[in-house]
mmCIF file of C-alpha atoms in Angstrom:
data_model
loop_
_atom_site.group_PDB
_atom_site.id
_atom_site.type_symbol
_atom_site.label_atom_id
_atom_site.label_comp_id
_atom_site.label_asym_id
_atom_site.label_seq_id
_atom_site.Cartn_x
_atom_site.Cartn_y
_atom_site.Cartn_z
ATOM 1 C CA MET F 1 6.845 -26.528 -0.384
ATOM 2 C CA ASP F 2 4.646 -25.110 1.798
ATOM 3 C CA GLY F 3 5.155 -22.112 4.491
ATOM 4 C CA ALA F 4 5.502 -24.930 7.363
ATOM 5 C CA THR F 5 9.006 -26.586 5.553
ATOM 6 C CA TYR F 6 10.869 -23.353 6.753
ATOM 7 C CA GLY F 7 9.080 -23.166 10.080
ATOM 8 C CA ASP F 8 10.964 -20.148 12.252
ATOM 9 C CA THR F 9 13.158 -19.911 9.728
ATOM 10 C CA SER F 10 13.997 -15.693 9.521
ATOM 11 C CA ASP F 11 12.984 -13.573 6.213
ATOM 12 C CA GLN F 12 16.695 -12.656 6.565
ATOM 13 C CA ASP F 13 17.589 -16.873 6.059
ATOM 14 C CA LEU F 14 14.963 -17.328 3.466
ATOM 15 C CA LEU F 15 16.435 -14.104 1.780
ATOM 16 C CA ALA F 16 19.984 -16.082 2.390
ATOM 17 C CA ARG F 17 18.998 -19.094 1.213
ATOM 18 C CA HIS F 18 17.220 -17.967 -2.079
ATOM 19 C CA VAL F 19 20.723 -16.001 -2.357
ATOM 20 C CA ASP F 20 22.224 -19.138 -2.242
ATOM 21 C CA GLY F 21 19.678 -21.338 -4.459
ATOM 22 C CA ASP F 22 16.970 -22.657 -2.901
ATOM 23 C CA PRO F 23 14.202 -22.347 -4.935
ATOM 24 C CA ASP F 24 11.701 -22.554 -2.652
ATOM 25 C CA ALA F 25 12.813 -19.959 -0.204
ATOM 26 C CA PHE F 26 11.213 -16.872 -2.178
ATOM 27 C CA GLY F 27 8.227 -18.005 -2.252
ATOM 28 C CA GLU F 28 8.149 -18.005 1.015
ATOM 29 C CA LEU F 29 8.828 -15.122 1.418
ATOM 30 C CA VAL F 30 6.067 -13.496 -0.924
ATOM 31 C CA ARG F 31 3.528 -16.117 1.002
ATOM 32 C CA ARG F 32 4.457 -14.284 4.398
ATOM 33 C CA HIS F 33 4.577 -10.990 2.643
ATOM 34 C CA ARG F 34 2.018 -10.401 -0.293
ATOM 35 C CA ASP F 35 -1.023 -9.169 1.755
ATOM 36 C CA ARG F 36 0.900 -6.369 2.847
ATOM 37 C CA LEU F 37 2.560 -4.925 -0.373
ATOM 38 C CA TRP F 38 -0.836 -6.098 -2.308
ATOM 39 C CA ALA F 39 -2.785 -3.704 0.314
ATOM 40 C CA VAL F 40 -0.040 -1.094 0.039
ATOM 41 C CA ALA F 41 -0.113 -0.627 -3.466
ATOM 42 C CA LEU F 42 -4.160 -1.345 -4.234
ATOM 43 C CA ARG F 43 -4.348 1.726 -2.184
ATOM 44 C CA THR F 44 -1.687 3.695 -3.303
ATOM 45 C CA LEU F 45 -2.829 3.284 -6.906
ATOM 46 C CA GLY F 46 -6.031 2.681 -6.782
ATOM 47 C CA ASP F 47 -6.431 -0.065 -9.722
ATOM 48 C CA ARG F 48 -6.067 -3.439 -9.586
ATOM 49 C CA GLU F 49 -4.426 -4.323 -12.828
ATOM 50 C CA GLU F 50 -2.061 -1.481 -11.880
ATOM 51 C CA ALA F 51 -1.618 -2.614 -8.230
ATOM 52 C CA ALA F 52 -1.132 -6.020 -9.450
ATOM 53 C CA ASP F 53 1.185 -5.137 -12.475
ATOM 54 C CA ALA F 54 3.648 -2.953 -9.487
ATOM 55 C CA VAL F 55 3.972 -5.652 -7.113
ATOM 56 C CA GLN F 56 5.516 -8.358 -10.024
ATOM 57 C CA ASP F 57 7.312 -5.282 -10.855
ATOM 58 C CA ALA F 58 8.834 -4.955 -7.105
ATOM 59 C CA LEU F 59 9.007 -8.968 -6.724
ATOM 60 C CA VAL F 60 11.008 -9.530 -9.945
ATOM 61 C CA SER F 61 13.422 -6.752 -8.957
ATOM 62 C CA ALA F 62 13.137 -8.287 -5.372
ATOM 63 C CA TYR F 63 14.029 -11.825 -6.306
ATOM 64 C CA ARG F 64 16.982 -10.427 -8.873
ATOM 65 C CA ALA F 65 18.916 -7.490 -6.374
ATOM 66 C CA ALA F 66 18.712 -10.456 -3.257
ATOM 67 C CA HIS F 67 22.150 -10.321 -3.116
ATOM 68 C CA THR F 68 22.444 -6.742 -2.823
ATOM 69 C CA PHE F 69 20.384 -6.626 0.698
ATOM 70 C CA ARG F 70 22.752 -5.624 3.333
ATOM 71 C CA GLY F 71 20.498 -6.304 6.619
ATOM 72 C CA GLN F 72 20.325 -2.642 7.154
ATOM 73 C CA SER F 73 16.357 -2.456 7.527
ATOM 74 C CA ALA F 74 14.135 -5.372 7.860
ATOM 75 C CA VAL F 75 13.615 -7.832 5.548
ATOM 76 C CA THR F 76 9.602 -6.827 5.082
ATOM 77 C CA THR F 77 10.875 -3.086 5.650
ATOM 78 C CA TRP F 78 13.084 -3.575 1.812
ATOM 79 C CA LEU F 79 10.413 -5.475 -0.078
ATOM 80 C CA HIS F 80 7.443 -2.066 0.955
ATOM 81 C CA ARG F 81 10.153 -0.097 -0.645
ATOM 82 C CA ILE F 82 10.757 -2.107 -3.357
ATOM 83 C CA THR F 83 7.030 -1.880 -4.162
ATOM 84 C CA VAL F 84 6.039 1.650 -3.145
ATOM 85 C CA ASN F 85 8.851 2.513 -5.470
ATOM 86 C CA ALA F 86 7.152 0.483 -7.673
ATOM 87 C CA CYS F 87 3.808 1.806 -7.292
ATOM 88 C CA LEU F 88 5.598 5.692 -7.479
ATOM 89 C CA ASP F 89 7.275 4.774 -10.959
ATOM 90 C CA ARG F 90 3.670 3.895 -12.349
ATOM 91 C CA ALA F 91 1.539 7.219 -10.992
ATOM 92 C CA ARG F 92 3.779 9.595 -12.747
ATOM 93 C CA LYS F 93 3.545 7.686 -15.871
ATOM 94 C CA ALA F 94 0.272 7.040 -15.444
ATOM 95 C CA ALA F 95 0.713 11.137 -14.747
ATOM 96 C CA SER F 96 2.480 12.212 -17.406
ATOM 97 C CA ARG F 97 0.367 10.199 -20.125
ATOM 98 C CA LYS F 98 -2.498 12.180 -18.222
ATOM 99 C CA THR F 99 -4.084 9.120 -18.686
ATOM 100 C CA SER F 100 -8.146 9.046 -17.737
ATOM 101 C CA PRO F 101 -8.793 7.676 -14.421
ATOM 102 C CA VAL F 102 -10.351 4.564 -13.586
ATOM 103 C CA ASP F 103 -13.888 4.549 -13.421
ATOM 104 C CA ASP F 104 -15.140 5.720 -9.211
ATOM 105 C CA ALA F 105 -17.356 2.620 -9.378
ATOM 106 C CA GLU F 106 -15.004 0.014 -10.148
ATOM 107 C CA ARG F 107 -12.275 1.975 -7.673
ATOM 108 C CA LEU F 108 -15.233 1.956 -5.192
ATOM 109 C CA GLU F 109 -15.895 -1.952 -5.764
ATOM 110 C CA LEU F 110 -11.562 -2.528 -4.999
ATOM 111 C CA LEU F 111 -11.546 -0.568 -1.994
ATOM 112 C CA LEU F 112 -14.478 -2.159 -0.388
ATOM 113 C CA GLU F 113 -13.762 -3.812 3.027
ATOM 114 C CA PRO F 114 -13.655 -7.528 2.265
ATOM 115 C CA HIS F 115 -16.590 -8.492 3.618
ATOM 116 C CA GLU F 116 -19.167 -6.288 1.665
ATOM 117 C CA SER F 117 -20.347 -6.043 -1.185
ATOM 118 C CA ALA F 118 -22.575 -4.589 -3.926
ATOM 119 C CA GLU F 119 -24.773 -4.613 -1.308
ATOM 120 C CA ALA F 120 -23.518 -2.886 0.857
ATOM 121 C CA PRO F 121 -25.193 0.290 2.448
ATOM 122 C CA ALA F 122 -25.708 3.148 -0.159
ATOM 123 C CA GLU F 123 -23.794 5.522 2.066
ATOM 124 C CA ARG F 124 -20.884 3.210 2.461
ATOM 125 C CA GLN F 125 -20.243 3.354 -1.508
ATOM 126 C CA ASP F 126 -21.358 6.780 -1.767
ATOM 127 C CA LEU F 127 -18.397 7.154 1.157
ATOM 128 C CA GLN F 128 -15.881 5.078 -0.566
ATOM 129 C CA ARG F 129 -16.859 6.966 -4.049
ATOM 130 C CA GLN F 130 -15.628 10.034 -2.401
ATOM 131 C CA LEU F 131 -12.766 9.221 -0.579
ATOM 132 C CA VAL F 132 -11.235 7.210 -3.189
ATOM 133 C CA LYS F 133 -11.653 10.819 -5.460
ATOM 134 C CA ALA F 134 -10.314 12.519 -2.662
ATOM 135 C CA LEU F 135 -7.090 10.324 -2.606
ATOM 136 C CA GLY F 136 -6.531 10.454 -6.496
ATOM 137 C CA THR F 137 -6.075 14.445 -6.494
ATOM 138 C CA LEU F 138 -2.624 13.807 -3.912
ATOM 139 C CA PRO F 139 0.477 14.013 -5.736
ATOM 140 C CA ALA F 140 1.689 10.543 -5.549
ATOM 141 C CA GLU F 141 4.285 10.858 -2.959
ATOM 142 C CA GLN F 142 2.295 12.557 -0.697
ATOM 143 C CA ARG F 143 -0.798 9.769 -1.220
ATOM 144 C CA ALA F 144 2.287 6.930 -0.087
ATOM 145 C CA ALA F 145 2.776 8.385 2.943
ATOM 146 C CA LEU F 146 -0.738 8.973 3.946
ATOM 147 C CA VAL F 147 -1.683 4.844 3.145
ATOM 148 C CA LEU F 148 1.047 3.312 5.151
ATOM 149 C CA VAL F 149 1.106 5.546 8.006
ATOM 150 C CA ASP F 150 -2.537 6.484 8.076
ATOM 151 C CA MET F 151 -4.289 3.534 6.097
ATOM 152 C CA GLN F 152 -1.577 1.012 6.903
ATOM 153 C CA ALA F 153 -1.029 2.253 10.734
ATOM 154 C CA TYR F 154 2.624 1.982 9.918
ATOM 155 C CA PRO F 155 4.586 4.204 12.222
ATOM 156 C CA VAL F 156 6.444 7.401 10.522
ATOM 157 C CA ALA F 157 9.765 6.176 11.279
ATOM 158 C CA GLU F 158 9.122 2.855 9.609
ATOM 159 C CA ALA F 159 7.099 4.428 7.128
ATOM 160 C CA ALA F 160 9.969 6.838 6.536
ATOM 161 C CA GLU F 161 12.531 3.787 5.473
ATOM 162 C CA ILE F 162 10.259 2.357 3.733
ATOM 163 C CA LEU F 163 10.125 5.938 1.287
ATOM 164 C CA ASP F 164 13.774 5.723 1.901
ATOM 165 C CA VAL F 165 13.054 9.430 3.493
ATOM 166 C CA PRO F 166 13.808 11.479 6.281
ATOM 167 C CA VAL F 167 11.470 11.355 8.681
ATOM 168 C CA GLY F 168 10.442 14.908 8.414
ATOM 169 C CA THR F 169 10.009 13.998 5.225
ATOM 170 C CA VAL F 170 7.000 11.715 6.036
ATOM 171 C CA LYS F 171 5.755 14.021 8.376
ATOM 172 C CA SER F 172 5.586 16.592 6.011
ATOM 173 C CA ARG F 173 4.399 14.801 3.156
ATOM 174 C CA CYS F 174 0.930 13.171 5.285
ATOM 175 C CA ALA F 175 0.446 16.900 6.813
ATOM 176 C CA ARG F 176 0.625 18.443 2.996
ATOM 177 C CA GLY F 177 -1.762 15.305 2.474
ATOM 178 C CA ARG F 178 -4.124 15.443 5.292
ATOM 179 C CA ALA F 179 -4.491 19.640 4.669
ATOM 180 C CA ARG F 180 -5.339 18.671 0.955
ATOM 181 C CA LEU F 181 -8.130 16.336 2.179
ATOM 182 C CA GLN F 182 -9.205 18.254 4.780
ATOM 183 C CA PRO F 183 -11.738 20.064 3.011
ATOM 184 C CA LEU F 184 -12.459 17.385 0.379
ATOM 185 C CA LEU F 185 -13.960 15.203 3.193
ATOM 186 C CA LYS F 186 -14.821 17.327 5.515
ATOM 187 C CA HIS F 187 -18.989 17.061 5.126
ATOM 188 C CA LEU F 188 -17.789 13.293 5.528
ATOM 189 C CA ARG F 189 -16.308 13.984 8.994
ATOM 190 C CA GLY F 190 -19.176 15.416 10.519
ATOM 191 C CA ASP F 191 -16.591 18.423 11.698
ATOM 192 C CA THR F 192 -18.048 21.099 14.202
ATOM 193 C CA ASP F 193 -14.466 22.395 14.251
ATOM 194 C CA ASP F 194 -14.194 25.796 12.022
ATOM 195 C CA THR F 195 -10.260 26.569 12.913
ATOM 196 C CA GLY F 196 -8.842 23.867 9.659
ATOM 197 C CA ASP F 197 -7.063 21.925 11.936
ATOM 198 C CA SER F 198 -6.361 18.454 9.901
ATOM 199 C CA GLN F 199 -7.043 15.448 12.129
ATOM 200 C CA GLY F 200 -5.743 12.862 9.780
ATOM 201 C CA ALA F 201 -7.142 10.928 6.693
ATOM 202 C CA GLY F 202 -7.307 7.390 7.932
ATOM 203 C CA GLY F 203 -7.226 4.698 10.997
ATOM 204 C CA GLY F 204 -4.027 4.850 11.370
ATOM 205 C CA ARG F 205 -2.174 4.486 14.972
ATOM 206 C CA ASN F 206 -0.277 7.650 14.495
ATOM 207 C CA ARG F 207 -3.298 9.927 14.008
ATOM 208 C CA THR F 208 -4.742 11.929 16.341
ATOM 209 C CA PRO F 209 -7.727 10.709 18.855
ATOM 210 C CA GLY F 210 -10.977 12.204 17.245
ATOM 211 C CA THR F 211 -12.562 12.387 14.211
ATOM 212 C CA SER F 212 -10.760 11.006 11.129
ATOM 213 C CA VAL F 213 -10.656 10.493 7.606
ATOM 214 C CA PRO F 214 -12.889 7.030 7.044
ATOM 215 C CA PRO F 215 -9.692 3.827 6.108
ATOM 216 C CA ALA F 216 -10.900 2.523 2.902
ATOM 217 C CA SER F 217 -10.662 -0.900 4.040
ATOM 218 C CA GLY F 218 -8.651 -3.236 6.287
ATOM 219 C CA PRO F 219 -5.061 -4.075 5.193
ATOM 220 C CA LYS F 220 -6.031 -7.358 3.779
ATOM 221 C CA ASP F 221 -7.774 -5.231 0.821
ATOM 222 C CA ALA F 222 -7.529 -8.447 -1.556
ATOM 223 C CA GLY F 223 -5.370 -11.373 -0.615
ATOM 224 C CA PRO F 224 -3.834 -14.315 -1.920
ATOM 225 C CA HIS F 225 -6.524 -16.108 -3.460
ATOM 226 C CA ASP F 226 -7.645 -12.814 -5.638
ATOM 227 C CA PRO F 227 -6.746 -14.567 -9.010
ATOM 228 C CA ALA F 228 -5.000 -10.409 -9.356
ATOM 229 C CA ALA F 229 -3.797 -10.179 -6.207
ATOM 230 C CA VAL F 230 0.328 -10.900 -7.980
ATOM 231 C CA LYS F 231 0.511 -12.195 -11.060
ATOM 232 C CA GLY F 232 3.217 -15.101 -11.046
ATOM 233 C CA GLY F 233 5.044 -13.506 -8.355
ATOM 234 C CA GLY F 234 7.394 -15.723 -6.199
ATOM 235 C CA GLY F 235 9.083 -18.132 -9.228
ATOM 236 C CA ARG F 236 12.329 -18.154 -10.685
ATOM 237 C CA THR F 237 11.693 -15.643 -13.851
#
């Protein structure tokens, strides 16, 4: 069943239909929101396989926990919260195992703009490589906050809902993350300000106007046609 069948059916109604036994309703929710869930996971984890697994874990969890949804937030916020939590769980496990990071060149390829390829200008490739390396130095919670606010352009209040923390905590994590990134990326920004004031880590709507750390890519780093995007998401398990 394609998306047109559901017309203007709201996300909340789709979730309710899923709970009531509609075999296609959850798949429609996945179709609507998979791109942004994938983008958040990929930028938070910086690895295609880990991101795909995190999104799959999140969708399975959401599929099974749909009956617990109480409508206190938007369905998309609920889905993003589950996805971010799945990413943070994987990031913490990876840190505890002290695994070697994915090769920068491979991670760079995943985070390039969709229209760019291996033939992209060398300067762009080097910038992306350094950005990915710098983001990888942040604690998982700071990285998740920066991805949502500065790179995915979520308002701070919505990011706080997704992360299930107070607004002040999101602001604090972003501020600390920017402060840690600023000296690592200052040479990329052409800053002449010696005050150490950080302008932000991406292209979000909450940043201070002016120079900023370049975003890794647009919100659709890999879409539904990416073979690794969501492995088996949306069907009944």
